[in-house]
């Protein structure tokens, strides 16, 4: 990239301060000293680029923010001896400045799926001073579900890497939920419950998010005591690192859910049993909710938060979600106000400076219940400015515009993007490029920040880099120019085929414009087979296949670049997912027309070639391995009993999601090992069943098939087979074989279909 272009891009990042301010949030600031934050950023640089970190001068000076409307600001300039000086008002601001320099001056890249850090020597110089101020007071990160879908098995090394990523991408308000069950155990024991009561209350590790939100109890448990100790230790390190970088960690609070046994200890307590959640019955669902007016509510909420603060300290922001996907016992505004008032009161009893951060998902998920009077009542139970609402799914279903900016409460415009941590290329780039700026300019807007709130991460890094960068801009970017620069720095290459591929992807699969579209992977590949499967997509299939061709064409000289290798596998995987859909349609058509030969041919290709090839491809890349997920789970155990429990949790979450397939395939993944031993086995049974039906002249019975395939699904959860945690096979060789085998035939099918449409 030319120096002039680099400077132009960075100058265009300069932004004005947002007009909307809440004095009630003024105390939410980094606690670490400026020197501590500067050292933390220096250490981050050492981890990132080694000895080259010594070529940067890092300064944190909080007065820089005060001079710019108390908004995060950084300055970049050249210094003596070909060094680069960065000054930020916080550690996060300084780290963000460094990453923008690495991106736009050094053509470097950092992501979940690999880094490209060929830093030029000497460091490129900067003319003058580049000063950047964000209009967004807060840049929030995580969904409460992220803790279970992605982070559940992480050790400190992985957390350290993620916190570095947060700082580089400007995150200053991250969720910090680890270790809370250890505190809850202390609280409930002090209230008179026994260990058995508590063990039947907590879920297993992979389902803790839904235990915390009052959706589940007991499933996948009990939690071993070693889990509590390890998570406590981890939380200390997480909080220490977040705070050292100038972040404001968000801690948990009490929402009202209690163990069933509370009624035995406190028989006069006003406890209501709620209806089952999702497709569960009361064996593992039906939360017990303590009435907010009951004195025990305040006692428990205050006791929990007091002990939490004693253990971890506080930055005064707390998250809890009282009615996540659960219907309140009453729609009366007075009742709803009393609930939020009680929840907030339990916070302020322990911390007079408490601010409640609430996910706004309930307003989207149960819109029939949450009408304007109900929303206004719930939000109005908290003093204005003492609650921050996460407009959780704003890129597809913003709520601020229909609630008069949440009736005056400050809110954060969030991109949810991913459900269940599903595999699959997806984005709404036009929406996220436009949405935050529209929200900021909305009449009487109370927007105070932007947020990333995916249920699962480690997918589609391009979307998260774009959204993170937009938080520091004053206007939308030119998406085609932006993605061209992105592809160049991601691979350290200006290959024309690669650039053309990304241009196509950004116009198609990464630009979903279907209203209210939820990014679950709808592909037949990862769902229980039936004759009524959805094969629709939101983009032109030909664009994806052409991007596949372009990526493959460019592949050979770029295979040593880890980011390119990952993306070649990812794009090929996405293309083969579409090929699976085409063979599914052929199978269904052959069955419906009783064409046994055609059914055997299409089914044979799918089961004996296409799916095995996909499994081999995924098994050749380290970030697409089932074995890694399972090994991470088992590594946290002290003994084989714990290891088996954790492995069951890990397997169940990504397949059955519950004892009976209650939320079947919600958290599907396309991983090597999982394709071969789970999805392929289901498709094999499906094809075999259809062949028998045609051969015998009998109808296909979905209910009978579901009973048979459930045995396959449950068998996978408990088969105890070990899977490789290291890649096997030559990625380029497999990708070549797959491309030569399937590209031309699928393009002929699409061309033929277009002629008949």
XYZ file of C-alpha atoms in Angstrom:
757
model
C 0.000 0.000 0.000
C 1.363 3.501 -0.782
C 2.278 5.759 2.129
C -0.188 8.426 0.914
C -3.044 5.904 0.847
C -2.095 4.679 4.313
C -2.153 8.187 5.734
C -5.448 8.959 3.998
C -7.082 5.901 5.514
C -5.882 6.745 9.003
C -6.853 10.400 8.703
C -10.339 9.331 7.645
C -10.547 7.430 10.909
C -10.623 10.709 12.870
C -13.977 11.085 14.498
C -16.087 13.494 16.420
C -17.272 12.931 19.970
C -20.800 11.643 20.444
C -23.242 14.241 21.767
C -25.089 11.873 24.087
C -23.459 11.655 27.515
C -24.616 10.048 30.738
C -23.041 11.411 33.881
C -24.302 8.248 35.595
C -21.678 6.332 33.591
C -18.811 8.767 34.142
C -17.277 6.610 36.879
C -16.818 3.639 34.544
C -13.111 4.049 33.850
C -9.932 1.970 33.931
C -8.631 1.369 37.434
C -5.029 0.589 36.528
C -2.473 3.376 36.509
C -1.254 4.811 33.226
C 2.154 3.170 33.706
C 0.561 -0.228 34.417
C -1.500 0.004 31.247
C 1.500 1.052 29.166
C 3.515 -1.911 30.445
C 0.606 -4.258 29.668
C 0.466 -3.006 26.068
C 4.234 -3.405 25.780
C 3.952 -6.992 26.994
C 1.174 -7.602 24.453
C 3.450 -6.338 21.689
C 6.220 -8.688 22.843
C 3.834 -11.639 22.628
C 2.696 -10.500 19.195
C 5.877 -9.557 17.347
C 8.716 -10.522 19.680
C 11.825 -8.354 19.656
C 10.304 -5.966 17.091
C 8.191 -4.638 19.976
C 11.260 -2.709 21.083
C 10.799 -0.449 18.063
C 7.591 0.991 19.553
C 7.310 3.588 22.308
C 4.060 3.056 24.227
C 2.627 5.779 26.450
C -0.715 5.868 28.255
C -1.890 9.319 29.316
C -5.497 9.542 30.477
C -5.563 13.328 29.999
C -5.599 12.676 26.233
C -9.142 11.321 26.585
C -10.305 14.152 28.818
C -9.289 16.604 26.109
C -11.496 14.726 23.613
C -14.843 14.481 25.352
C -13.675 11.669 27.643
C -13.655 9.344 24.650
C -10.877 6.882 23.856
C -8.171 8.489 21.747
C -4.765 7.536 20.401
C -1.977 9.373 18.638
C 0.626 7.885 16.303
C 3.865 9.562 15.251
C 7.369 8.694 14.114
C 10.094 8.969 16.752
C 13.882 8.922 16.824
C 15.881 5.970 15.509
C 13.095 4.863 13.134
C 10.782 4.067 16.035
C 7.024 4.555 16.250
C 5.430 6.301 19.217
C 1.851 5.549 20.237
C 0.022 7.401 22.971
C -3.443 6.377 24.147
C -5.653 7.618 26.940
C -6.046 3.931 27.925
C -4.132 0.755 27.244
C -6.911 -0.399 24.930
C -6.722 2.834 22.945
C -2.952 2.456 22.594
C -3.259 -1.190 21.524
C -5.911 -0.234 18.965
C -3.582 2.412 17.577
C -0.780 -0.102 17.278
C -2.979 -2.570 15.415
C -4.204 0.109 13.020
C -0.571 0.989 12.336
C 0.292 -2.677 11.775
C -2.680 -3.058 9.432
C -2.451 0.070 7.336
C 1.285 0.818 7.376
C 2.824 -2.656 7.754
C 0.201 -4.717 5.905
C -0.153 -7.137 8.855
C -3.077 -9.077 10.264
C -4.150 -10.807 13.502
C -7.148 -13.138 13.746
C -8.675 -16.210 15.384
C -7.600 -18.275 12.381
C -3.989 -17.200 12.211
C -1.727 -14.179 11.904
C 0.273 -12.588 9.094
C 2.981 -10.581 10.822
C 5.746 -9.943 8.319
C 6.561 -6.544 9.798
C 8.725 -4.444 7.448
C 12.134 -3.273 8.597
C 12.625 -0.474 9.270
C 9.154 0.430 10.442
C 7.350 2.674 7.921
C 7.410 6.303 9.009
C 4.408 8.529 9.737
C 4.195 12.123 8.539
C 2.958 14.399 11.283
C 0.672 13.210 14.063
C -2.289 10.928 13.440
C -4.895 11.445 16.143
C -7.938 9.173 16.251
C -10.934 9.500 18.604
C -13.791 7.017 18.691
C -17.399 8.268 18.942
C -18.240 5.164 20.972
C -17.635 5.342 24.694
C -17.945 1.572 24.973
C -16.963 -1.287 22.682
C -18.588 -4.348 24.191
C -17.690 -7.986 23.578
C -19.323 -11.388 24.095
C -22.723 -12.937 24.361
C -23.473 -14.863 27.558
C -23.645 -17.933 25.294
C -20.098 -17.384 23.982
C -18.824 -18.591 27.335
C -20.297 -22.040 26.628
C -20.206 -22.378 22.848
C -16.585 -21.263 22.433
C -14.722 -20.504 25.664
C -15.834 -23.293 27.979
C -12.648 -25.404 27.698
C -10.104 -22.598 27.433
C -6.940 -22.550 29.508
C -5.017 -19.377 30.394
C -2.913 -19.494 27.219
C -6.021 -19.319 25.065
C -7.599 -16.629 27.256
C -4.424 -14.565 27.080
C -4.509 -14.723 23.297
C -8.176 -13.633 23.277
C -7.634 -10.714 25.632
C -4.790 -9.571 23.374
C -7.192 -9.766 20.425
C -9.755 -7.743 22.371
C -7.276 -4.968 23.105
C -5.994 -4.827 19.516
C -9.578 -4.536 18.284
C -10.560 -1.828 20.733
C -12.729 -3.812 23.148
C -13.020 -2.017 26.497
C -16.169 -3.599 27.984
C -15.797 -7.413 27.960
C -17.889 -9.982 29.785
C -16.003 -11.817 32.568
C -18.188 -14.662 33.816
C -15.726 -17.422 34.728
C -15.730 -18.809 38.255
C -19.124 -17.543 39.355
C -20.471 -20.991 40.260
C -17.829 -21.225 42.994
C -19.274 -18.059 44.529
C -22.816 -19.316 44.168
C -21.849 -22.553 45.901
C -20.569 -20.580 48.902
C -23.752 -18.512 48.978
C -26.116 -21.465 48.868
C -24.171 -23.423 51.459
C -24.306 -20.397 53.774
C -28.081 -20.276 53.264
C -28.464 -23.854 54.470
C -28.569 -25.888 51.249
C -26.513 -29.067 51.122
C -24.056 -30.174 48.445
C -26.591 -32.516 46.863
C -29.014 -29.598 46.412
C -26.310 -27.602 44.671
C -25.070 -30.476 42.515
C -28.563 -30.998 41.118
C -28.820 -27.272 40.362
C -25.656 -26.513 38.380
C -25.468 -27.758 34.809
C -22.388 -29.347 33.308
C -19.639 -27.054 31.954
C -20.873 -26.947 28.359
C -24.335 -25.759 29.451
C -23.506 -23.246 32.174
C -24.684 -20.296 30.069
C -28.252 -21.585 30.165
C -28.081 -22.409 33.849
C -27.019 -18.827 34.480
C -29.961 -17.548 32.423
C -32.541 -19.694 34.271
C -33.195 -21.959 31.272
C -31.706 -25.200 32.618
C -30.616 -26.953 35.773
C -28.729 -30.185 36.283
C -28.195 -31.248 32.674
C -24.622 -32.396 32.070
C -23.695 -32.077 35.747
C -22.710 -32.265 38.480
C -19.832 -29.802 38.456
C -16.746 -31.279 40.134
C -15.122 -29.258 42.906
C -11.958 -29.134 40.832
C -13.907 -27.202 38.181
C -14.742 -24.481 40.701
C -11.131 -24.141 41.830
C -9.715 -24.004 38.310
C -12.291 -21.479 37.128
C -11.657 -19.271 40.153
C -7.931 -19.281 39.432
C -8.626 -18.541 35.761
C -10.951 -15.652 36.614
C -8.296 -13.985 38.766
C -5.892 -14.019 35.813
C -8.540 -12.932 33.304
C -9.604 -9.950 35.391
C -6.042 -8.934 36.218
C -5.071 -8.895 32.528
C -8.247 -7.137 31.361
C -7.841 -4.426 33.996
C -4.134 -3.983 33.323
C -5.003 -3.100 29.718
C -7.601 -0.554 30.793
C -10.698 -2.653 30.175
C -13.855 -2.545 32.299
C -14.842 -6.183 32.940
C -18.536 -6.989 33.328
C -19.340 -9.309 36.246
C -22.490 -11.397 36.890
C -25.369 -10.537 39.232
C -28.524 -12.208 40.618
C -31.623 -12.492 38.416
C -33.939 -14.357 40.782
C -33.467 -18.012 39.847
C -32.928 -20.297 42.838
C -32.468 -24.040 43.404
C -35.673 -25.976 44.037
C -34.355 -26.836 47.511
C -34.642 -23.212 48.623
C -38.313 -23.885 49.389
C -37.331 -26.632 51.815
C -35.035 -24.309 53.742
C -37.306 -21.279 53.450
C -40.850 -22.667 53.175
C -42.423 -19.196 53.341
C -40.422 -17.892 50.397
C -42.565 -16.822 47.451
C -41.136 -19.049 44.697
C -42.794 -19.547 41.304
C -42.101 -22.489 39.008
C -41.807 -21.286 35.412
C -42.745 -23.191 32.266
C -40.212 -25.420 30.468
C -37.632 -23.795 28.220
C -37.308 -24.663 24.542
C -37.890 -28.414 23.980
C -36.924 -29.514 27.477
C -39.313 -30.795 30.125
C -39.150 -30.067 33.837
C -36.547 -32.753 34.479
C -33.876 -30.263 33.469
C -35.883 -27.082 32.985
C -38.754 -25.153 34.680
C -36.810 -22.586 36.659
C -37.755 -21.594 40.179
C -38.018 -17.818 40.348
C -37.963 -15.983 43.641
C -40.492 -13.157 43.820
C -38.647 -9.822 43.698
C -40.721 -8.486 46.593
C -39.702 -11.356 48.839
C -37.061 -10.222 51.362
C -35.037 -13.326 50.511
C -34.518 -11.917 47.000
C -32.545 -8.970 48.330
C -30.696 -11.139 50.786
C -29.486 -13.603 48.154
C -28.688 -10.993 45.502
C -26.743 -8.814 47.905
C -24.951 -11.766 49.479
C -23.803 -13.051 46.086
C -22.562 -9.706 44.842
C -20.849 -8.885 48.122
C -18.908 -12.143 48.020
C -18.174 -11.725 44.309
C -16.720 -8.265 44.877
C -14.724 -9.513 47.851
C -13.158 -12.171 45.617
C -12.697 -10.279 42.365
C -13.038 -6.564 43.029
C -15.376 -4.612 40.774
C -15.531 -2.135 37.920
C -19.218 -1.496 38.753
C -20.870 -3.070 35.675
C -22.980 -6.211 36.172
C -24.883 -8.381 33.744
C -27.914 -10.496 34.443
C -30.904 -11.470 32.313
C -34.081 -12.200 34.241
C -36.350 -13.403 31.452
C -34.085 -14.803 28.758
C -36.403 -16.776 26.442
C -38.738 -17.246 29.420
C -42.228 -15.797 29.775
C -42.764 -13.775 32.973
C -45.600 -14.875 35.250
C -47.386 -11.580 34.626
C -47.483 -8.987 31.863
C -48.608 -6.267 34.251
C -46.258 -3.291 33.944
C -46.210 -2.839 37.711
C -44.949 -6.386 38.178
C -42.257 -6.041 35.512
C -41.057 -2.776 37.023
C -40.891 -4.395 40.444
C -38.692 -7.172 39.055
C -36.124 -4.852 37.497
C -36.246 -2.585 40.533
C -35.519 -5.544 42.816
C -32.679 -6.838 40.635
C -31.067 -3.406 40.556
C -31.608 -2.902 44.274
C -29.736 -6.126 45.013
C -26.838 -4.702 42.972
C -26.767 -1.301 44.671
C -27.012 -2.874 48.124
C -23.570 -4.335 47.471
C -22.219 -1.589 45.182
C -23.780 1.871 45.296
C -22.171 2.680 41.928
C -23.620 -0.373 40.168
C -24.685 -0.204 36.532
C -26.845 -2.998 35.142
C -25.903 -4.206 31.659
C -28.789 -6.218 30.178
C -29.050 -8.198 26.964
C -32.016 -6.985 24.933
C -32.558 -10.374 23.310
C -35.816 -10.989 25.205
C -37.484 -8.138 23.317
C -36.591 -9.763 19.976
C -37.226 -13.378 20.917
C -40.655 -12.848 22.515
C -41.952 -9.782 20.751
C -45.574 -10.861 21.257
C -45.141 -10.513 25.012
C -42.750 -7.579 25.105
C -44.936 -4.805 23.765
C -44.110 -1.127 24.421
C -45.818 -0.974 27.854
C -43.973 -4.085 29.049
C -40.589 -2.971 27.699
C -41.010 0.509 29.139
C -41.986 -0.924 32.530
C -39.022 -3.299 32.730
C -36.532 -0.619 31.717
C -38.235 2.010 33.867
C -37.697 0.037 37.069
C -34.064 1.175 36.953
C -33.058 4.845 37.316
C -32.321 6.466 33.981
C -28.704 5.992 33.018
C -28.020 3.193 35.509
C -28.825 0.483 32.970
C -27.116 -0.165 29.633
C -29.153 -2.219 27.163
C -27.423 -4.355 24.568
C -29.395 -4.030 21.337
C -28.208 -7.561 20.759
C -29.250 -8.305 17.160
C -29.173 -4.762 15.803
C -27.706 -5.676 12.419
C -30.889 -7.603 11.558
C -33.505 -6.664 14.148
C -32.678 -3.367 15.886
C -34.921 -2.488 18.811
C -33.777 1.072 19.542
C -35.895 2.520 16.719
C -39.144 0.978 17.987
C -38.526 1.819 21.655
C -37.548 5.489 21.393
C -33.937 4.589 22.153
C -34.976 2.168 24.897
C -37.080 4.870 26.519
C -34.065 6.895 27.490
C -31.771 4.178 28.836
C -28.314 4.134 27.213
C -27.799 1.329 24.708
C -25.059 -0.365 22.730
C -25.588 -1.221 19.047
C -24.516 -4.863 18.724
C -23.765 -7.283 15.927
C -24.877 -10.792 16.946
C -23.931 -12.454 13.632
C -23.532 -16.080 14.766
C -25.856 -18.564 16.451
C -24.601 -21.696 18.163
C -21.022 -21.258 16.975
C -22.088 -22.827 13.669
C -19.608 -23.253 10.839
C -20.378 -21.389 7.647
C -19.460 -18.217 5.790
C -21.923 -15.445 6.580
C -22.169 -11.714 6.986
C -24.423 -8.672 6.738
C -21.694 -6.241 5.741
C -23.943 -3.556 4.287
C -26.038 -3.539 7.437
C -23.136 -3.288 9.874
C -21.452 -0.706 7.650
C -24.520 1.503 7.895
C -26.354 0.562 11.094
C -24.203 2.036 13.898
C -24.093 5.447 12.229
C -27.854 5.464 11.691
C -28.369 4.593 15.351
C -25.989 7.339 16.487
C -27.885 9.927 14.420
C -31.344 8.649 15.452
C -33.468 11.433 17.035
C -32.647 11.684 20.743
C -30.329 8.694 20.430
C -29.011 7.269 23.684
C -26.402 5.109 21.971
C -23.176 4.885 23.960
C -21.247 2.261 22.035
C -21.009 -0.676 19.682
C -20.690 -4.354 20.491
C -19.827 -7.809 19.204
C -22.286 -10.348 20.631
C -21.910 -13.658 18.743
C -23.076 -16.853 20.397
C -19.924 -18.508 19.100
C -16.620 -17.186 17.774
C -13.589 -18.443 15.824
C -15.452 -18.105 12.532
C -15.697 -15.413 9.816
C -12.897 -13.203 11.194
C -13.388 -10.686 8.385
C -16.778 -9.626 9.761
C -15.420 -9.011 13.260
C -12.448 -7.024 12.007
C -14.770 -4.826 9.962
C -17.175 -4.251 12.837
C -14.352 -3.516 15.278
C -12.846 -0.982 12.907
C -16.189 0.729 12.314
C -16.366 1.511 16.038
C -13.533 4.008 15.452
C -14.921 5.602 12.295
C -17.323 8.485 11.711
C -18.874 7.174 8.488
C -19.266 3.915 6.544
C -16.359 2.530 4.564
C -16.194 1.645 0.888
C -16.699 -2.093 1.351
C -14.984 -3.186 -1.852
C -11.899 -1.090 -1.141
C -11.873 -2.214 2.460
C -12.010 -5.933 1.642
C -9.319 -5.532 -1.020
C -6.968 -4.148 1.628
C -8.118 -6.841 4.056
C -7.232 -9.706 1.710
C -3.822 -8.176 0.955
C -2.845 -7.892 4.611
C -4.441 -11.197 5.652
C -2.166 -13.134 3.295
C 0.644 -10.644 2.745
C -0.108 -10.983 -0.964
C -1.728 -8.872 -3.650
C -2.656 -11.843 -5.818
C -5.364 -10.695 -8.235
C -7.297 -13.957 -8.021
C -7.466 -13.740 -4.236
C -8.615 -10.119 -4.360
C -11.280 -11.018 -6.923
C -12.459 -13.922 -4.761
C -12.924 -11.683 -1.728
C -14.716 -9.088 -3.827
C -17.194 -11.765 -4.896
C -17.621 -13.066 -1.353
C -18.345 -9.582 -0.013
C -21.007 -9.022 -2.662
C -22.701 -12.354 -2.053
C -22.343 -14.688 0.911
C -21.097 -11.907 3.218
C -23.916 -9.551 2.292
C -27.150 -11.130 3.489
C -29.998 -8.628 3.112
C -32.905 -10.930 4.017
C -34.890 -9.162 6.774
C -34.499 -10.665 10.272
C -32.302 -13.502 8.932
C -30.699 -15.611 11.653
C -27.349 -17.152 10.842
C -27.998 -20.747 11.755
C -26.374 -23.116 9.298
C -29.450 -24.350 7.435
C -27.530 -26.733 5.169
C -28.915 -30.288 4.963
C -25.361 -31.483 5.638
C -25.561 -30.655 9.350
C -29.198 -31.474 10.027
C -31.004 -34.725 10.638
C -31.991 -35.986 7.177
C -35.599 -35.838 6.018
C -37.513 -35.365 2.773
C -38.347 -31.749 3.686
C -34.985 -30.097 4.102
C -34.243 -26.472 3.297
C -31.660 -25.873 0.564
C -32.291 -22.144 0.040
C -29.430 -19.675 0.336
C -29.396 -15.861 0.440
C -26.805 -15.401 -2.311
C -26.019 -16.440 -5.876
C -24.394 -19.877 -5.701
C -22.347 -19.142 -8.818
C -20.551 -16.337 -6.962
C -19.380 -18.722 -4.267
C -18.240 -21.338 -6.761
C -16.335 -18.699 -8.731
C -14.673 -17.510 -5.507
C -13.758 -21.135 -4.835
C -12.176 -21.408 -8.288
C -10.220 -18.189 -7.812
C -8.937 -19.216 -4.382
C -7.870 -22.621 -5.673
C -6.170 -21.052 -8.704
C -4.087 -18.859 -6.391
C -3.387 -21.596 -3.864
C -0.093 -23.287 -4.649
C 2.364 -20.452 -3.833
C 0.325 -19.367 -0.800
C -0.035 -22.689 1.026
C 2.725 -21.790 3.498
C 0.655 -18.827 4.713
C -1.462 -20.131 7.603
C -4.294 -17.671 7.035
C -4.568 -18.613 3.374
C -4.474 -22.330 4.091
C -7.306 -21.872 6.573
C -9.388 -19.850 4.134
C -8.852 -22.258 1.253
C -10.231 -25.022 3.459
C -13.081 -22.779 4.642
C -14.169 -21.689 1.164
C -13.844 -25.246 -0.173
C -15.869 -26.501 2.787
C -18.595 -23.964 2.020
C -18.631 -24.980 -1.640
C -18.858 -28.680 -0.785
C -21.707 -27.886 1.579
C -23.621 -26.602 -1.457
C -22.627 -29.701 -3.416
C -24.093 -31.827 -0.605
C -27.372 -29.931 -1.037
C -27.389 -30.699 -4.768
C -26.897 -34.403 -4.146
C -29.590 -34.309 -1.485
C -32.022 -32.887 -4.069
C -31.070 -35.661 -6.495
C -31.597 -38.275 -3.790
C -34.986 -36.867 -2.885
C -36.085 -36.610 -6.508
C -34.966 -40.172 -7.289
C -36.824 -41.499 -4.233
C -40.020 -39.615 -5.049
C -39.943 -40.967 -8.619
C -38.993 -44.464 -7.472
C -35.793 -44.428 -9.534
C -33.650 -46.944 -7.687
C -30.584 -46.722 -9.927
C -30.438 -42.924 -9.704
C -31.003 -43.109 -5.948
C -28.134 -45.556 -5.531
C -25.836 -43.412 -7.692
C -26.522 -40.087 -5.958
C -26.581 -41.667 -2.515
C -23.383 -43.561 -3.222
C -21.501 -40.457 -4.296
C -22.672 -38.558 -1.223
C -21.948 -41.246 1.363
C -18.877 -42.932 -0.101
C -17.014 -40.072 -1.742
C -18.221 -36.518 -1.090
C -18.554 -36.700 2.694
C -15.338 -38.706 3.191
C -13.463 -36.180 1.028
C -14.887 -33.317 3.074
C -13.820 -35.081 6.258
C -10.294 -35.545 4.891
C -10.098 -31.888 3.853
C -11.174 -30.616 7.275
C -8.848 -33.065 9.020
C -5.897 -31.478 7.210
C -6.288 -28.066 8.921
C -5.734 -27.555 12.639
C -8.714 -25.260 13.206
C -11.280 -27.709 11.846
C -10.633 -30.672 14.145
C -13.114 -32.364 16.456
C -10.136 -33.817 18.321
C -9.022 -30.368 19.481
C -12.425 -29.623 21.055
C -12.515 -32.977 22.836
C -8.885 -32.836 23.944
C -9.403 -29.369 25.409
C -12.376 -30.673 27.375
C -10.561 -33.697 28.739
C -7.451 -31.679 29.607
C -9.336 -29.813 32.349
C -10.117 -33.012 34.258
C -8.273 -34.382 37.280
C -9.210 -38.006 36.629
C -10.900 -40.245 34.084
C -14.329 -39.783 35.661
C -14.138 -36.026 35.185
C -12.660 -36.452 31.713
C -15.610 -38.632 30.656
C -18.078 -36.094 32.037
C -16.418 -33.208 30.211
C -16.163 -35.175 26.986
C -19.858 -36.061 27.150
C -20.642 -32.368 27.616
C -18.458 -31.437 24.655
C -19.950 -34.069 22.342
C -23.555 -33.505 23.396
C -23.482 -29.744 22.929
C -22.433 -29.949 19.252
C -24.886 -32.746 18.399
C -27.963 -33.680 20.465
C -27.904 -30.589 22.722
C -29.812 -32.273 25.504
C -30.597 -35.843 26.553
C -33.107 -36.488 23.766
C -31.952 -34.201 20.978
C -33.890 -31.365 22.589
C -32.171 -28.662 20.535
C -30.750 -31.030 17.946
C -27.899 -29.680 15.784
C -28.311 -26.101 17.055
C -24.566 -25.910 17.724
C -23.498 -27.874 14.643
C -19.874 -27.750 13.525
C -18.159 -28.887 10.332
C -15.038 -30.507 11.724
C -12.831 -33.375 10.685
C -13.972 -36.432 12.607
C -17.462 -35.048 13.161
C -18.276 -35.248 9.450
C -17.018 -38.831 9.257
C -18.446 -40.293 12.452
C -21.630 -38.292 12.942
C -23.053 -36.556 9.867
C -21.914 -39.238 7.409
C -23.414 -41.992 9.545
C -26.785 -40.246 9.567
C -26.737 -39.747 5.822
C -25.721 -43.350 5.272
C -28.689 -44.545 7.310
C -30.998 -42.152 5.457
C -29.905 -43.345 2.007
C -30.059 -47.001 3.084
C -33.578 -46.484 4.452
C -34.762 -44.808 1.243
C -33.287 -47.593 -0.885
C -35.148 -50.191 1.187
C -38.376 -48.227 0.830
C -38.075 -48.049 -2.956
C -37.031 -51.680 -3.192
C -39.995 -52.802 -1.074
C -42.483 -50.277 -2.400
C -43.118 -48.912 1.082
C -43.368 -45.265 2.194
C -40.631 -43.477 4.097
C -41.710 -42.931 7.707
C -39.899 -40.031 9.315
C -40.874 -40.980 12.869
C -39.434 -44.467 12.504
C -36.292 -43.070 10.913
C -35.928 -40.542 13.749
C -35.988 -43.361 16.286
C -33.317 -45.270 14.360
C -31.070 -42.287 13.716
C -31.289 -41.186 17.347
C -29.411 -44.380 18.210
C -26.642 -43.290 15.831
C -26.589 -39.780 17.299
C -26.564 -40.945 20.903
C -23.976 -43.563 20.034
C -21.623 -40.848 18.858
C -21.998 -38.923 22.123
C -20.878 -41.944 24.128
C -18.555 -43.838 21.750
C -15.353 -42.648 23.524
C -13.369 -42.816 20.300
C -10.245 -40.654 20.272
C -9.832 -38.211 17.398
C -6.616 -36.579 16.157
C -5.835 -33.154 17.588
C -3.161 -32.576 14.949
C -3.896 -32.194 11.219
C -3.356 -35.120 8.882
C -2.972 -35.181 5.105
C -1.813 -32.650 2.527
C -4.338 -29.806 2.284
C -3.365 -28.730 -1.218
C -3.435 -32.275 -2.549
C -6.889 -32.911 -1.069
C -8.213 -29.516 -2.210
C -6.935 -30.204 -5.716
C -8.572 -33.611 -5.866
C -11.867 -32.249 -4.586
C -11.827 -29.276 -6.940
C -11.073 -31.373 -10.030
C -13.723 -33.870 -9.036
C -16.630 -31.563 -8.197
C -16.170 -28.075 -9.644
C -17.049 -28.710 -13.299
C -20.008 -31.049 -12.605
C -21.597 -28.614 -10.151
C -21.179 -25.697 -12.555
C -22.862 -27.757 -15.294
C -25.758 -28.481 -12.920
C -26.146 -24.790 -12.121
C -25.986 -23.840 -15.783
C -28.579 -26.459 -16.678
C -30.847 -25.301 -13.863
C -30.523 -21.681 -15.015
C -31.565 -22.637 -18.542
C -34.725 -24.302 -17.246
C -35.681 -21.490 -14.890
